[in-house]
Every structure is written in structure tokens, then in C-alpha cells.
Amino acid sequence: MVSRMFRLETEVDKVRRDLLRSRLADTNAAASPVVAALRGTPGEREVPLHVWASDEAGELAGGLVGHTWATWLQVTYLWVDERHRGAGLGGRLLAEAERIARDERGCGAARLETWDFQAPDFYRKQGYEVVCVIPDYPPGITEYTLVKRFRTNAFPANPLRARRQGGVPY
């Protein structure tokens, strides 16, 4: 076994972060034909998707922040002011983001994370399925990852996927 010396550093370094991100993207593309096929296409970029709701006074009543990437909508934040909860605003914000992702950006699915005290039941009512449960993340809380497919054939035709599936895209 070869023993090597390395100096480990812990400071935040945006230049090295970007270099690491670039090198990881290259490594991933070399290892995955699906990721390689995304390189240089519009699907490779994360495109922000924000939906805002204002009340009669023009104040922020709620909003959704996320992005689309590789035919997926990633919902990062969804919040409704307490005064407006129970009026269907959260569902409207989510439905509008899904509509934009599906109809304008060609997405076939959405994903999000939520904690047990936040909104897992709300998302289930919106058609999302729990695909991952992480107990004690953070300690004393359970995190859920949920996914929703937008249509029966959730993904647009992909020649790489079609080859693996015997020529029939799914």
C-alpha cells in the first residue's frame, strides 16, 4: 500500500467548489451514458421556477421556489402565510409550478422533500408518493422525499432508455 500525505482544509472556497463541481460533472458523464447525453443540451441546466401569490394589499401570501432539470421539477420551498392557509393556495401554487414544468418545460415528474411536521399529507393529497423516509434527520424529525409523475408515460422518449427497454420508450 502506498502512503500519501494530504493537507486537509475546511474553509469555504468558491473557486475550488466550482472546480470540484466541474470535475464531478466530467466524472459523472464518463460513467453514465444518460448523464453524458445531457451534456450540452438545455436539459443539462437547472432553470429556476418561481410562483408567487400576493394578497389584496399586495403582500406576499405564499410562494413556491424550485427549478427544472433533466425533465424533472424540483420543489425547494413552498410556503403559505398562516392567514391564508386552508384556502387552497398551496395547492394552486403547486399546480401552477407543475403546469409550467409539464407544459412549458417538458417535465414528466416532480420531486420534493418535507419534514413530518410540515406537509407530507398535503403532498400526498396532491398526488405525490413517498419514495424515501429518513428518520431522525435532523434528530427527532423524519424527512420524506416524495415524487409525482405527470402523465402515464412520465418521461419523453429517450433513445438510451428505449434501448434498455427493448426499443419501447417509457
PDB file of C-alpha atoms in Angstrom, residues 61-160:
ATOM      1  CA  ALA A  61     -49.372  35.460   0.697  1.00  0.00           C
ATOM      2  CA  GLY A  62     -47.327  32.458  -0.420  1.00  0.00           C
ATOM      3  CA  GLY A  63     -44.827  31.187  -2.888  1.00  0.00           C
ATOM      4  CA  LEU A  64     -43.019  28.277  -4.437  1.00  0.00           C
ATOM      5  CA  VAL A  65     -39.327  28.219  -5.329  1.00  0.00           C
ATOM      6  CA  GLY A  66     -37.830  25.413  -7.329  1.00  0.00           C
ATOM      7  CA  HIS A  67     -36.137  24.573 -10.599  1.00  0.00           C
ATOM      8  CA  THR A  68     -36.422  22.226 -13.528  1.00  0.00           C
ATOM      9  CA  TRP A  69     -33.614  19.936 -14.611  1.00  0.00           C
ATOM     10  CA  ALA A  70     -33.453  16.882 -16.870  1.00  0.00           C
ATOM     11  CA  THR A  71     -37.256  16.598 -17.262  1.00  0.00           C
ATOM     12  CA  TRP A  72     -37.852  16.971 -13.514  1.00  0.00           C
ATOM     13  CA  LEU A  73     -39.341  19.710 -11.372  1.00  0.00           C
ATOM     14  CA  GLN A  74     -37.535  20.050  -8.047  1.00  0.00           C
ATOM     15  CA  VAL A  75     -39.650  21.919  -5.480  1.00  0.00           C
ATOM     16  CA  THR A  76     -37.283  23.509  -2.968  1.00  0.00           C
ATOM     17  CA  TYR A  77     -39.635  25.720  -0.946  1.00  0.00           C
ATOM     18  CA  LEU A  78     -43.422  26.008  -0.715  1.00  0.00           C
ATOM     19  CA  TRP A  79     -44.868  28.348   1.874  1.00  0.00           C
ATOM     20  CA  VAL A  80     -48.269  29.919   2.564  1.00  0.00           C
ATOM     21  CA  ASP A  81     -48.789  32.687   5.113  1.00  0.00           C
ATOM     22  CA  GLU A  82     -50.736  31.401   8.111  1.00  0.00           C
ATOM     23  CA  ARG A  83     -53.599  33.852   7.424  1.00  0.00           C
ATOM     24  CA  HIS A  84     -54.190  32.217   4.015  1.00  0.00           C
ATOM     25  CA  ARG A  85     -53.794  28.541   4.921  1.00  0.00           C
ATOM     26  CA  GLY A  86     -56.774  26.288   4.324  1.00  0.00           C
ATOM     27  CA  ALA A  87     -57.973  28.289   1.319  1.00  0.00           C
ATOM     28  CA  GLY A  88     -56.318  26.059  -1.307  1.00  0.00           C
ATOM     29  CA  LEU A  89     -53.473  28.466  -2.059  1.00  0.00           C
ATOM     30  CA  GLY A  90     -50.735  25.874  -1.515  1.00  0.00           C
ATOM     31  CA  GLY A  91     -52.397  23.523  -3.981  1.00  0.00           C
ATOM     32  CA  ARG A  92     -52.783  26.337  -6.526  1.00  0.00           C
ATOM     33  CA  LEU A  93     -49.097  27.308  -6.226  1.00  0.00           C
ATOM     34  CA  LEU A  94     -48.012  23.691  -6.640  1.00  0.00           C
ATOM     35  CA  ALA A  95     -50.397  23.064  -9.542  1.00  0.00           C
ATOM     36  CA  GLU A  96     -49.122  26.144 -11.388  1.00  0.00           C
ATOM     37  CA  ALA A  97     -45.490  25.084 -10.944  1.00  0.00           C
ATOM     38  CA  GLU A  98     -46.362  21.582 -12.182  1.00  0.00           C
ATOM     39  CA  ARG A  99     -48.234  23.042 -15.175  1.00  0.00           C
ATOM     40  CA  ILE A 100     -45.261  25.201 -16.182  1.00  0.00           C
ATOM     41  CA  ALA A 101     -42.841  22.301 -15.678  1.00  0.00           C
ATOM     42  CA  ARG A 102     -45.009  19.877 -17.650  1.00  0.00           C
ATOM     43  CA  ASP A 103     -46.458  22.050 -20.412  1.00  0.00           C
ATOM     44  CA  GLU A 104     -43.743  24.647 -20.964  1.00  0.00           C
ATOM     45  CA  ARG A 105     -40.581  22.763 -19.991  1.00  0.00           C
ATOM     46  CA  GLY A 106     -41.418  19.163 -20.949  1.00  0.00           C
ATOM     47  CA  CYS A 107     -41.038  17.708 -17.462  1.00  0.00           C
ATOM     48  CA  GLY A 108     -42.541  14.329 -16.676  1.00  0.00           C
ATOM     49  CA  ALA A 109     -42.235  14.327 -12.908  1.00  0.00           C
ATOM     50  CA  ALA A 110     -41.633  16.357  -9.752  1.00  0.00           C
ATOM     51  CA  ARG A 111     -39.784  15.706  -6.527  1.00  0.00           C
ATOM     52  CA  LEU A 112     -39.539  17.412  -3.163  1.00  0.00           C
ATOM     53  CA  GLU A 113     -38.546  16.907   0.440  1.00  0.00           C
ATOM     54  CA  THR A 114     -40.626  17.734   3.506  1.00  0.00           C
ATOM     55  CA  TRP A 115     -40.471  17.037   7.224  1.00  0.00           C
ATOM     56  CA  ASP A 116     -43.073  15.147   9.244  1.00  0.00           C
ATOM     57  CA  PHE A 117     -44.335  18.342  10.937  1.00  0.00           C
ATOM     58  CA  GLN A 118     -44.620  20.217   7.632  1.00  0.00           C
ATOM     59  CA  ALA A 119     -46.749  18.813   4.842  1.00  0.00           C
ATOM     60  CA  PRO A 120     -46.381  15.131   3.859  1.00  0.00           C
ATOM     61  CA  ASP A 121     -50.164  14.636   3.957  1.00  0.00           C
ATOM     62  CA  PHE A 122     -50.733  17.770   1.856  1.00  0.00           C
ATOM     63  CA  TYR A 123     -48.382  16.466  -0.851  1.00  0.00           C
ATOM     64  CA  ARG A 124     -49.999  13.006  -0.801  1.00  0.00           C
ATOM     65  CA  LYS A 125     -53.362  14.707  -1.427  1.00  0.00           C
ATOM     66  CA  GLN A 126     -51.775  16.437  -4.424  1.00  0.00           C
ATOM     67  CA  GLY A 127     -50.842  13.034  -5.919  1.00  0.00           C
ATOM     68  CA  TYR A 128     -47.294  12.666  -4.595  1.00  0.00           C
ATOM     69  CA  GLU A 129     -45.930   9.317  -3.420  1.00  0.00           C
ATOM     70  CA  VAL A 130     -43.409   8.819  -0.632  1.00  0.00           C
ATOM     71  CA  VAL A 131     -40.269   7.219  -2.093  1.00  0.00           C
ATOM     72  CA  CYS A 132     -37.867   7.725   0.813  1.00  0.00           C
ATOM     73  CA  VAL A 133     -38.180   8.144   4.565  1.00  0.00           C
ATOM     74  CA  ILE A 134     -35.218   9.238   6.681  1.00  0.00           C
ATOM     75  CA  PRO A 135     -35.943   9.000  10.392  1.00  0.00           C
ATOM     76  CA  ASP A 136     -34.066  11.286  12.778  1.00  0.00           C
ATOM     77  CA  TYR A 137     -32.995  13.781  10.068  1.00  0.00           C
ATOM     78  CA  PRO A 138     -32.430  16.020  11.935  1.00  0.00           C
ATOM     79  CA  PRO A 139     -32.674  14.222  15.288  1.00  0.00           C
ATOM     80  CA  GLY A 140     -36.297  13.918  16.377  1.00  0.00           C
ATOM     81  CA  ILE A 141     -37.688  14.701  12.903  1.00  0.00           C
ATOM     82  CA  THR A 142     -38.471  12.460   9.930  1.00  0.00           C
ATOM     83  CA  GLU A 143     -37.736  13.674   6.404  1.00  0.00           C
ATOM     84  CA  TYR A 144     -39.788  12.449   3.439  1.00  0.00           C
ATOM     85  CA  THR A 145     -38.894  12.531  -0.241  1.00  0.00           C
ATOM     86  CA  LEU A 146     -41.963  12.493  -2.470  1.00  0.00           C
ATOM     87  CA  VAL A 147     -42.384  12.101  -6.225  1.00  0.00           C
ATOM     88  CA  LYS A 148     -45.240  12.738  -8.626  1.00  0.00           C
ATOM     89  CA  ARG A 149     -45.440  11.527 -12.246  1.00  0.00           C
ATOM     90  CA  PHE A 150     -47.274  13.970 -14.502  1.00  0.00           C
ATOM     91  CA  ARG A 151     -48.504  11.558 -17.166  1.00  0.00           C
ATOM     92  CA  THR A 152     -48.785   7.830 -17.874  1.00  0.00           C
ATOM     93  CA  ASN A 153     -45.596   7.854 -19.932  1.00  0.00           C
ATOM     94  CA  ALA A 154     -43.786  10.010 -17.418  1.00  0.00           C
ATOM     95  CA  PHE A 155     -40.717  10.702 -19.495  1.00  0.00           C
ATOM     96  CA  PRO A 156     -40.284  11.887 -23.055  1.00  0.00           C
ATOM     97  CA  ALA A 157     -38.775   9.402 -25.475  1.00  0.00           C
ATOM     98  CA  ASN A 158     -35.121   8.819 -24.668  1.00  0.00           C
ATOM     99  CA  PRO A 159     -33.126   6.657 -27.077  1.00  0.00           C
ATOM    100  CA  LEU A 160     -30.807   5.419 -24.312  1.00  0.00           C
TER     101      LEU A 160
END
